[in-house]
Amino acid sequence: MSYNAAALLGSLGLTIGAFLPSYAMAGLYILMGIGALVFFRQSLRPSTGQREPQPCADAS
């Protein structure tokens, strides 16, 4: 699924790049990079709700 999303974004970038000047495309890539960093940091943030630790099963 990630390959399909990357291919879609790449083809959209080529299409949009045909209509926008190079400085606008650079700004768009910078904004998308900042957005990716924000989403990545959000994914690494621990959850706010604390759960009870689950005991491990005894294999003996």
mmCIF file of C-alpha atoms in Angstrom:
data_model
loop_
_atom_site.group_PDB
_atom_site.id
_atom_site.type_symbol
_atom_site.label_atom_id
_atom_site.label_comp_id
_atom_site.label_asym_id
_atom_site.label_seq_id
_atom_site.Cartn_x
_atom_site.Cartn_y
_atom_site.Cartn_z
ATOM 1 C CA MET A 1 0.000 0.000 0.000
ATOM 2 C CA SER A 2 2.860 2.414 0.700
ATOM 3 C CA TYR A 3 4.230 1.842 -2.806
ATOM 4 C CA ASN A 4 0.867 2.773 -4.320
ATOM 5 C CA ALA A 5 0.669 5.944 -2.213
ATOM 6 C CA ALA A 6 4.216 6.905 -3.224
ATOM 7 C CA ALA A 7 3.443 6.323 -6.890
ATOM 8 C CA LEU A 8 0.287 8.414 -6.605
ATOM 9 C CA LEU A 9 2.109 11.296 -4.908
ATOM 10 C CA GLY A 10 4.909 11.127 -7.462
ATOM 11 C CA SER A 11 2.550 11.306 -10.400
ATOM 12 C CA LEU A 12 0.608 14.147 -8.784
ATOM 13 C CA GLY A 13 3.877 15.997 -8.227
ATOM 14 C CA LEU A 14 4.776 15.663 -11.898
ATOM 15 C CA THR A 15 1.359 16.885 -12.990
ATOM 16 C CA ILE A 16 1.328 19.845 -10.615
ATOM 17 C CA GLY A 17 4.946 20.656 -11.517
ATOM 18 C CA ALA A 18 3.933 21.160 -15.128
ATOM 19 C CA PHE A 19 1.709 24.068 -14.096
ATOM 20 C CA LEU A 20 3.609 25.639 -11.179
ATOM 21 C CA PRO A 21 6.954 27.408 -11.329
ATOM 22 C CA SER A 22 9.973 25.824 -9.662
ATOM 23 C CA TYR A 23 9.873 28.061 -6.556
ATOM 24 C CA ALA A 24 6.236 27.105 -5.914
ATOM 25 C CA MET A 25 7.097 23.414 -6.207
ATOM 26 C CA ALA A 26 10.009 23.898 -3.799
ATOM 27 C CA GLY A 27 7.659 25.557 -1.308
ATOM 28 C CA LEU A 28 5.153 22.752 -1.729
ATOM 29 C CA TYR A 29 7.829 20.116 -1.055
ATOM 30 C CA ILE A 30 9.011 22.020 2.018
ATOM 31 C CA LEU A 31 5.448 22.188 3.376
ATOM 32 C CA MET A 32 4.911 18.484 2.725
ATOM 33 C CA GLY A 33 8.198 17.684 4.468
ATOM 34 C CA ILE A 34 7.226 19.721 7.518
ATOM 35 C CA GLY A 35 3.846 18.000 7.569
ATOM 36 C CA ALA A 36 5.521 14.595 7.403
ATOM 37 C CA LEU A 37 7.765 15.516 10.341
ATOM 38 C CA VAL A 38 4.757 16.626 12.391
ATOM 39 C CA PHE A 39 2.887 13.378 11.666
ATOM 40 C CA PHE A 40 6.002 11.349 12.477
ATOM 41 C CA ARG A 41 6.437 13.093 15.822
ATOM 42 C CA GLN A 42 2.753 12.534 16.607
ATOM 43 C CA SER A 43 3.155 8.826 15.941
ATOM 44 C CA LEU A 44 6.056 8.607 18.403
ATOM 45 C CA ARG A 45 4.234 10.458 21.182
ATOM 46 C CA PRO A 46 3.100 8.153 23.989
ATOM 47 C CA SER A 47 -0.627 7.791 24.459
ATOM 48 C CA THR A 48 -2.221 9.952 27.149
ATOM 49 C CA GLY A 49 -4.318 7.186 28.670
ATOM 50 C CA GLN A 50 -2.317 4.918 30.958
ATOM 51 C CA ARG A 51 -3.325 1.271 30.840
ATOM 52 C CA GLU A 52 -2.770 -1.388 33.430
ATOM 53 C CA PRO A 53 0.240 -3.557 32.533
ATOM 54 C CA GLN A 54 -0.789 -7.019 31.390
ATOM 55 C CA PRO A 55 0.945 -9.928 33.118
ATOM 56 C CA CYS A 56 2.873 -12.333 30.919
ATOM 57 C CA ALA A 57 1.554 -15.841 30.523
ATOM 58 C CA ASP A 58 3.467 -18.529 32.387
ATOM 59 C CA ALA A 59 4.757 -21.113 29.922
ATOM 60 C CA SER A 60 5.470 -23.803 32.524
#
